[in-house]
Short mmCIF file of C-alpha atoms in Angstrom, two decimals:
data_model
loop_
_atom_site.label_atom_id
_atom_site.label_comp_id
_atom_site.label_asym_id
_atom_site.label_seq_id
_atom_site.Cartn_x
_atom_site.Cartn_y
_atom_site.Cartn_z
CA UNK A 112 2.63 -8.21 25.85
CA UNK A 113 4.01 -8.29 22.04
CA UNK A 114 2.70 -9.28 18.91
CA UNK A 115 3.53 -12.53 17.07
CA UNK A 116 6.26 -10.29 15.23
CA UNK A 117 7.67 -9.04 18.57
CA UNK A 118 6.03 -5.63 17.91
CA UNK A 119 4.67 -3.84 21.09
CA UNK A 120 0.81 -3.50 20.78
CA UNK A 121 -0.56 -0.36 19.44
CA UNK A 122 -2.23 0.78 22.68
CA UNK A 123 -0.68 2.84 25.51
CA UNK A 124 1.91 5.57 24.52
CA UNK A 125 2.32 3.97 20.81
CA UNK A 126 6.17 3.97 21.29
CA UNK A 127 6.77 1.07 19.36
CA UNK A 128 8.60 2.50 16.53
CA UNK A 129 7.95 2.36 12.85
CA UNK A 130 5.75 -0.42 11.23
CA UNK A 131 7.87 -3.50 10.40
CA UNK A 132 9.38 -2.94 7.03
CA UNK A 133 7.91 -6.37 5.86
CA UNK A 134 4.55 -4.93 6.25
CA UNK A 135 5.12 -1.99 3.78
CA UNK A 136 3.20 -2.64 0.62
CA UNK A 137 5.97 -2.22 -2.14
CA UNK A 138 3.74 -2.55 -5.26
CA UNK A 139 -0.09 -2.05 -6.20
CA UNK A 140 -2.16 -4.96 -5.51
CA UNK A 141 -2.80 -5.69 -9.35
CA UNK A 142 0.90 -6.14 -9.86
CA UNK A 143 1.34 -9.00 -7.24
CA UNK A 144 0.00 -11.77 -9.34
CA UNK A 145 -2.26 -12.77 -12.19
CA UNK A 146 -5.72 -12.11 -12.12
CA UNK A 147 -5.53 -9.43 -9.46
CA UNK A 148 -7.08 -5.95 -9.54
CA UNK A 149 -7.06 -2.80 -7.38
CA UNK A 150 -9.67 -4.47 -5.10
CA UNK A 151 -7.26 -7.35 -4.28
CA UNK A 152 -6.55 -5.91 -0.84
CA UNK A 153 -7.52 -6.94 2.59
CA UNK A 154 -10.16 -4.85 4.48
CA UNK A 155 -10.19 -4.63 8.27
CA UNK A 156 -13.63 -3.87 9.83
CA UNK A 157 -14.11 -2.60 13.10
CA UNK A 158 -17.19 -1.78 15.03
CA UNK A 159 -16.17 -0.40 18.38
CA UNK A 160 -13.83 -2.95 19.69
CA UNK A 161 -15.20 -5.81 17.63
CA UNK A 162 -12.93 -6.50 14.62
CA UNK A 163 -13.40 -8.87 11.75
CA UNK A 164 -11.29 -9.73 8.75
CA UNK A 165 -12.43 -9.63 5.12
CA UNK A 166 -11.43 -9.10 1.46
CA UNK A 167 -12.05 -5.60 0.01
CA UNK A 168 -14.59 -6.97 -2.49
CA UNK A 169 -16.78 -7.86 0.36
CA UNK A 170 -17.21 -4.20 1.12
CA UNK A 171 -20.96 -4.04 -0.16
CA UNK A 172 -21.93 -6.54 2.40
CA UNK A 173 -20.59 -4.39 5.39
CA UNK A 174 -22.81 -1.51 4.20
CA UNK A 175 -26.53 -0.86 3.95
CA UNK A 176 -28.99 0.76 1.54
CA UNK A 177 -29.11 4.39 2.42
CA UNK A 178 -25.42 4.69 3.42
CA UNK A 179 -23.67 7.46 1.73
CA UNK A 180 -20.00 7.53 0.86
CA UNK A 181 -18.12 10.79 0.73
CA UNK A 182 -15.40 10.52 -1.94
CA UNK A 183 -12.59 12.80 -2.95
CA UNK A 184 -12.33 13.73 -6.47
CA UNK A 185 -9.04 15.31 -6.28
CA UNK A 186 -6.52 13.94 -9.17
CA UNK A 187 -2.91 13.22 -8.36
CA UNK A 188 -0.19 15.45 -9.85
CA UNK A 189 3.34 14.47 -11.03
CA UNK A 190 4.55 16.57 -8.30
CA UNK A 191 8.32 15.38 -7.90
CA UNK A 192 10.79 17.23 -10.07
CA UNK A 193 14.49 16.76 -10.35
CA UNK A 194 16.50 19.92 -9.79
CA UNK A 195 19.80 21.24 -8.68
CA UNK A 196 21.11 23.59 -5.74
CA UNK A 197 24.41 24.60 -7.23
CA UNK A 198 26.21 21.43 -7.96
CA UNK A 199 24.14 19.25 -5.52
CA UNK A 200 21.17 17.31 -7.25
CA UNK A 201 17.81 17.74 -5.22
CA UNK A 202 14.21 16.56 -5.81
CA UNK A 203 11.64 19.23 -5.21
CA UNK A 204 8.04 17.95 -4.17
CA UNK A 205 5.62 20.41 -5.16
CA UNK A 206 2.81 20.39 -2.45
CA UNK A 207 0.24 23.26 -2.47
CA UNK A 208 -0.29 26.20 -4.66
CA UNK A 209 -0.90 29.50 -2.87
CA UNK A 210 -3.44 32.23 -3.61
CA UNK A 211 -0.36 34.48 -4.34
CA UNK A 212 0.92 32.24 -6.96
CA UNK A 213 3.92 30.86 -4.69
CA UNK A 214 3.94 27.16 -4.25
CA UNK A 215 4.62 25.14 -0.75
CA UNK A 216 7.49 22.85 -1.67
CA UNK A 217 9.78 20.36 -0.07
CA UNK A 218 13.46 19.89 -1.13
CA UNK A 219 14.72 16.22 -0.66
CA UNK A 220 18.01 14.73 -1.45
CA UNK A 221 18.22 11.64 -3.92
CA UNK A 222 19.08 8.45 -2.04
CA UNK A 223 20.74 6.69 -4.95
CA UNK A 224 18.06 3.96 -5.05
CA UNK A 225 15.46 5.83 -7.24
CA UNK A 226 13.84 7.58 -4.17
CA UNK A 227 14.58 10.33 -1.67
CA UNK A 228 15.42 11.17 1.89
CA UNK A 229 14.65 14.14 4.04
CA UNK A 230 16.67 17.36 3.50
CA UNK A 231 16.92 20.36 6.04
CA UNK A 232 14.65 23.13 4.56
CA UNK A 233 15.84 26.55 3.41
CA UNK A 234 17.50 28.95 4.08
CA UNK A 235 15.62 31.93 2.49
CA UNK A 236 17.00 32.82 -0.95
CA UNK A 237 18.16 29.29 -1.90
CA UNK A 238 17.74 28.97 -5.69
CA UNK A 239 16.92 25.71 -7.39
CA UNK A 240 17.51 25.11 -10.96
CA UNK A 241 14.53 23.18 -12.74
CA UNK A 242 14.30 21.65 -16.09
CA UNK A 243 13.71 24.03 -19.03
CA UNK A 244 15.86 26.82 -17.44
CA UNK A 245 13.28 27.50 -14.68
CA UNK A 246 14.27 28.82 -11.28
CA UNK A 247 12.62 28.18 -7.93
CA UNK A 248 13.48 30.58 -4.95
CA UNK A 249 12.77 29.60 -1.29
CA UNK A 250 11.31 32.52 0.44
CA UNK A 251 9.97 31.34 3.96
CA UNK A 252 9.14 28.50 5.84
CA UNK A 253 5.40 27.48 5.61
CA UNK A 254 5.08 27.43 9.23
CA UNK A 255 7.37 27.44 12.24
CA UNK A 256 6.05 23.83 12.87
CA UNK A 257 6.81 22.40 9.45
CA UNK A 258 10.36 23.62 8.69
CA UNK A 259 10.65 20.99 5.83
CA UNK A 260 8.17 22.94 3.81
CA UNK A 261 8.96 26.41 2.34
CA UNK A 262 7.05 29.05 0.30
CA UNK A 263 8.85 29.40 -2.99
CA UNK A 264 8.37 31.43 -6.14
CA UNK A 265 8.83 29.78 -9.49
CA UNK A 266 9.87 31.76 -12.65
CA UNK A 267 7.75 29.80 -14.92
CA UNK A 268 4.17 30.95 -14.36
CA UNK A 269 2.52 27.57 -15.71
CA UNK A 270 3.99 25.35 -12.83
CA UNK A 271 1.22 22.77 -13.66
CA UNK A 272 2.59 22.61 -17.28
CA UNK A 273 6.10 22.04 -15.73
CA UNK A 274 4.80 19.09 -13.60
CA UNK A 275 3.17 17.65 -16.53
CA UNK A 276 6.30 18.00 -18.78
CA UNK A 277 9.01 16.99 -16.31
CA UNK A 278 7.47 15.80 -13.23
CA UNK A 279 6.65 12.19 -11.83
CA UNK A 280 4.59 10.83 -8.81
CA UNK A 281 6.02 11.26 -5.66
CA UNK A 282 7.46 7.85 -4.38
CA UNK A 283 9.15 6.74 -1.09
CA UNK A 284 11.75 4.24 -0.26
CA UNK A 285 9.12 1.42 0.88
CA UNK A 286 8.15 1.00 -2.51
CA UNK A 287 9.95 -1.08 -5.25
CA UNK A 288 9.93 1.26 -8.39
CA UNK A 289 8.49 4.17 -10.06
CA UNK A 290 4.82 3.84 -11.34
CA UNK A 291 3.06 5.69 -14.23
CA UNK A 292 0.65 8.25 -12.79
CA UNK A 293 -2.30 6.29 -13.60
CA UNK A 294 -1.38 4.05 -10.86
CA UNK A 295 -1.81 6.97 -8.61
CA UNK A 296 -5.25 8.09 -9.71
CA UNK A 297 -8.32 6.68 -8.04
CA UNK A 298 -11.49 5.80 -9.90
CA UNK A 299 -13.07 8.96 -8.32
CA UNK A 300 -10.38 11.29 -9.76
CA UNK A 301 -11.56 14.01 -11.97
CA UNK A 302 -9.61 16.88 -13.55
CA UNK A 303 -10.19 20.24 -12.14
CA UNK A 304 -11.01 23.20 -14.08
CA UNK A 305 -7.80 25.03 -13.22
CA UNK A 306 -5.67 21.82 -13.31
CA UNK A 307 -5.17 21.73 -9.67
CA UNK A 308 -4.71 18.42 -7.94
CA UNK A 309 -2.95 16.50 -5.06
CA UNK A 310 0.70 16.27 -4.40
CA UNK A 311 0.04 12.47 -3.10
CA UNK A 312 -2.76 10.26 -3.86
CA UNK A 313 -6.02 10.42 -1.66
CA UNK A 314 -5.13 6.68 -1.13
CA UNK A 315 -8.08 5.27 0.70
CA UNK A 316 -9.96 5.28 -2.59
CA UNK A 317 -7.46 3.44 -4.49
CA UNK A 318 -8.98 -0.23 -4.03
CA UNK A 319 -12.26 0.98 -5.64
CA UNK A 320 -13.09 -0.36 -8.98
CA UNK A 321 -15.69 0.58 -11.44
CA UNK A 322 -17.19 -2.85 -10.90
CA UNK A 323 -17.34 -2.44 -7.35
CA UNK A 324 -18.95 1.07 -7.31
CA UNK A 325 -21.60 -0.44 -9.53
CA UNK A 326 -22.41 -3.00 -7.13
CA UNK A 327 -22.55 -0.62 -4.21
CA UNK A 328 -24.89 1.63 -6.20
CA UNK A 329 -27.05 -1.40 -7.05
CA UNK A 330 -27.46 -2.13 -3.34
CA UNK A 331 -28.71 1.37 -2.79
CA UNK A 332 -25.40 3.01 -1.42
CA UNK A 333 -24.90 6.63 -2.31
CA UNK A 334 -21.94 8.82 -3.15
CA UNK A 335 -21.34 12.36 -2.51
CA UNK A 336 -18.30 13.80 -4.21
CA UNK A 337 -16.14 16.61 -2.70
CA UNK A 338 -12.70 17.78 -3.47
CA UNK A 339 -9.57 18.21 -1.22
CA UNK A 340 -6.28 18.88 -2.76
CA UNK A 341 -3.80 17.11 -0.55
CA UNK A 342 -0.36 18.18 0.01
CA UNK A 343 2.84 15.98 0.77
CA UNK A 344 2.47 13.61 3.65
CA UNK A 345 3.66 15.84 6.60
CA UNK A 346 1.13 14.23 8.94
CA UNK A 347 3.12 11.06 9.00
CA UNK A 348 5.98 13.07 10.92
CA UNK A 349 4.32 14.21 14.19
CA UNK A 350 3.23 17.23 12.25
CA UNK A 351 -0.54 18.46 12.24
CA UNK A 352 -2.04 18.91 8.93
CA UNK A 353 -1.72 22.47 7.18
CA UNK A 354 -4.39 24.32 5.38
CA UNK A 355 -5.58 22.65 2.27
CA UNK A 356 -7.57 23.63 -0.53
CA UNK A 357 -11.27 22.09 -0.66
CA UNK A 358 -14.73 22.30 -2.00
CA UNK A 359 -18.05 20.84 -0.77
CA UNK A 360 -20.71 21.46 -3.62
CA UNK A 361 -24.28 22.29 -2.88
CA UNK A 362 -25.46 19.10 -4.30
CA UNK A 363 -23.24 17.00 -2.07
CA UNK A 364 -24.23 19.12 0.88
CA UNK A 365 -27.96 18.23 0.13
CA UNK A 366 -27.07 14.59 -0.25
CA UNK A 367 -25.42 14.17 3.02
CA UNK A 368 -27.94 16.06 4.87
CA UNK A 369 -30.89 14.10 3.33
CA UNK A 370 -29.01 10.64 3.89
CA UNK A 371 -28.53 11.67 7.63
CA UNK A 372 -31.97 12.61 7.97
CA UNK A 373 -33.13 9.39 6.48
CA UNK A 374 -31.09 7.30 8.92
CA UNK A 375 -28.17 6.32 6.58
CA UNK A 376 -24.68 6.55 7.67
CA UNK A 377 -22.22 9.06 6.50
CA UNK A 378 -18.98 7.38 5.72
CA UNK A 379 -15.98 9.20 4.59
CA UNK A 380 -13.56 7.66 2.11
CA UNK A 381 -10.20 8.67 3.40
CA UNK A 382 -9.21 11.36 6.11
CA UNK A 383 -9.35 13.97 3.27
CA UNK A 384 -13.02 13.49 3.00
CA UNK A 385 -13.66 13.80 6.70
CA UNK A 386 -11.49 17.04 6.87
CA UNK A 387 -13.49 18.41 3.97
CA UNK A 388 -17.07 17.54 4.92
CA UNK A 389 -16.32 18.56 8.60
CA UNK A 390 -15.06 21.76 7.42
CA UNK A 391 -18.48 22.57 5.88
CA UNK A 392 -20.54 21.37 8.61
CA UNK A 393 -21.93 23.74 11.34
CA UNK A 394 -22.24 23.21 15.07
CA UNK A 395 -25.94 22.35 14.09
CA UNK A 396 -24.70 19.37 12.27
CA UNK A 397 -25.91 20.44 9.09
CA UNK A 398 -23.59 20.52 6.02
CA UNK A 399 -23.49 23.61 3.85
CA UNK A 400 -21.84 24.43 0.34
CA UNK A 401 -18.19 25.63 1.07
CA UNK A 402 -15.02 26.19 -0.77
CA UNK A 403 -11.62 27.69 0.07
CA UNK A 404 -8.82 26.74 2.50
CA UNK A 405 -9.38 24.65 5.61
CA UNK A 406 -7.06 24.45 8.40
CA UNK A 407 -9.40 22.03 10.65
CA UNK A 408 -7.63 19.42 12.63
CA UNK A 409 -9.97 16.74 13.72
CA UNK A 410 -9.12 15.47 17.29
CA UNK A 411 -10.93 13.69 20.02
CA UNK A 412 -11.68 16.91 21.92
CA UNK A 413 -13.25 18.63 18.82
CA UNK A 414 -15.00 15.51 17.71
CA UNK A 415 -16.97 14.90 14.41
CA UNK A 416 -20.19 16.56 13.86
CA UNK A 417 -21.64 14.51 10.67
CA UNK A 418 -19.34 11.63 9.90
CA UNK A 419 -20.20 8.30 11.23
CA UNK A 420 -17.68 6.08 9.67
CA UNK A 421 -14.44 5.98 7.85
CA UNK A 422 -12.59 3.71 5.28
CA UNK A 423 -8.80 4.50 5.49
CA UNK A 424 -5.40 3.05 5.08
CA UNK A 425 -3.27 1.99 8.01
CA UNK A 426 -1.16 4.86 9.63
CA UNK A 427 2.14 5.21 10.98
CA UNK A 428 2.11 5.34 15.00
CA UNK A 429 3.21 9.02 14.82
CA UNK A 430 0.62 10.24 12.30
CA UNK A 431 -1.53 13.00 13.46
CA UNK A 432 -4.44 11.44 11.22
CA UNK A 433 -4.92 8.84 14.18
CA UNK A 434 -6.42 11.27 16.29
CA UNK A 435 -9.08 11.71 13.68
CA UNK A 436 -9.61 7.99 13.69
CA UNK A 437 -9.94 8.24 17.68
CA UNK A 438 -12.43 11.22 17.17
CA UNK A 439 -14.66 8.74 15.05
CA UNK A 440 -14.23 5.60 16.98
CA UNK A 441 -12.47 6.18 20.44
CA UNK A 442 -8.89 5.23 21.65
CA UNK A 443 -10.00 1.81 22.69
CA UNK A 444 -11.36 0.78 19.32
CA UNK A 445 -8.23 2.14 17.46
CA UNK A 446 -5.81 0.30 19.49
CA UNK A 447 -7.68 -2.83 19.33
CA UNK A 448 -7.81 -2.55 15.50
CA UNK A 449 -4.14 -1.78 14.98
CA UNK A 450 -3.21 -4.67 17.39
CA UNK A 451 -5.40 -6.92 14.87
CA UNK A 452 -3.59 -5.39 11.68
CA UNK A 453 -0.25 -6.21 13.12
CA UNK A 454 -1.24 -9.67 14.10
CA UNK A 455 -2.91 -10.44 10.80
CA UNK A 456 0.14 -8.99 8.87
CA UNK A 457 -1.84 -6.44 7.01
CA UNK A 458 0.04 -4.07 4.64
CA UNK A 459 0.67 -0.48 5.24
CA UNK A 460 1.00 2.71 2.93
CA UNK A 461 -0.75 3.70 -0.18
CA UNK A 462 -0.82 0.38 -1.86
CA UNK A 463 -1.69 -1.31 1.14
CA UNK A 464 -4.57 -2.72 2.93
CA UNK A 465 -7.52 -0.64 4.12
CA UNK A 466 -9.60 -0.25 7.63
CA UNK A 467 -13.43 0.46 7.70
CA UNK A 468 -14.49 1.94 10.94
CA UNK A 469 -18.27 1.74 11.52
CA UNK A 470 -20.37 2.76 14.31
CA UNK A 471 -21.13 -0.11 16.86
CA UNK A 472 -24.36 -1.85 15.92
CA UNK A 473 -27.29 -1.67 18.44
CA UNK A 474 -28.88 -5.18 19.36
CA UNK A 475 -31.80 -4.29 17.11
CA UNK A 476 -29.80 -3.53 14.06
CA UNK A 477 -27.96 -6.69 14.22
CA UNK A 478 -31.04 -8.63 13.22
CA UNK A 479 -32.26 -6.26 10.75
CA UNK A 480 -31.77 -6.36 6.87
CA UNK A 481 -29.96 -3.86 4.87
CA UNK A 482 -33.19 -1.83 4.80
CA UNK A 483 -34.08 -2.10 8.37
CA UNK A 484 -33.96 1.30 10.15
#
């Protein structure tokens, strides 16, 4: 069996290769035509193996009063900086700042088309010349399982200032052109007190607009902010997520626990929100204030303790994020959803369409109004 595009279905071993190139979202939704906004994307909704197709502006109709959305407030950094290794041009992707002042970085080669391609990491002692006579020296791999990413020490103490002066948003070859940093900020993004942020946008929240948030609030949907600063997208290359810095404030923990106790559904906006809130949830299912580093990998074996649903983008077949989706919805539901996304020509990547995973409805809830519990 194949889809209409000749692509093997998502189920089974998932050995159908990359997403077809024509399904890559090359520009933001608001740049695809007059009168469009960020929320002009499509919304695939799945409840178990039941799938339906919508526009994102219909999201409020899919939620209920008492539902709570967990949103990531991390702002996106201008994390790509040009440099040189000897006479060779490179691009440095600044991923994560360590507690010792070093940065986890990825070196990439310019591809001649305005973006970059993968480059072998290291070796230790490699020196990268950055703008302003700044030097970056690679010291050791971040982890044996992630040879692309290295810990490096920068001669300039104010690395975030370096990024503001000389950086630009990380961009990959499936997009058409560079975009201003504002395009990569979500409506929930807030500046951190220490200036930290995400190397790549927590993109599941990108389609939200102020207007849509106001409509959700007016319908009784609540919001709980958390912060998780994302690194570069290693999870798209068969690599498990590496530790990331996060915080679940006490006020958000109380909101989540109260919503759960009142029968509301806890719906994470993005895999980053799942990772943060599940890191702060005990085996008793209670969310507590927490901050620091999380190395949690959510898998079907581990399961989820508090999250009931997830709004997320569409992930590559080799992405480790798919294990998280399976933990929430089950393998059969995810396979069915991705088959439908391929047949329906949904768009992938950070400017693409989104997928809302909700719990299966009981027969009673199908006949209830939004306030019926």
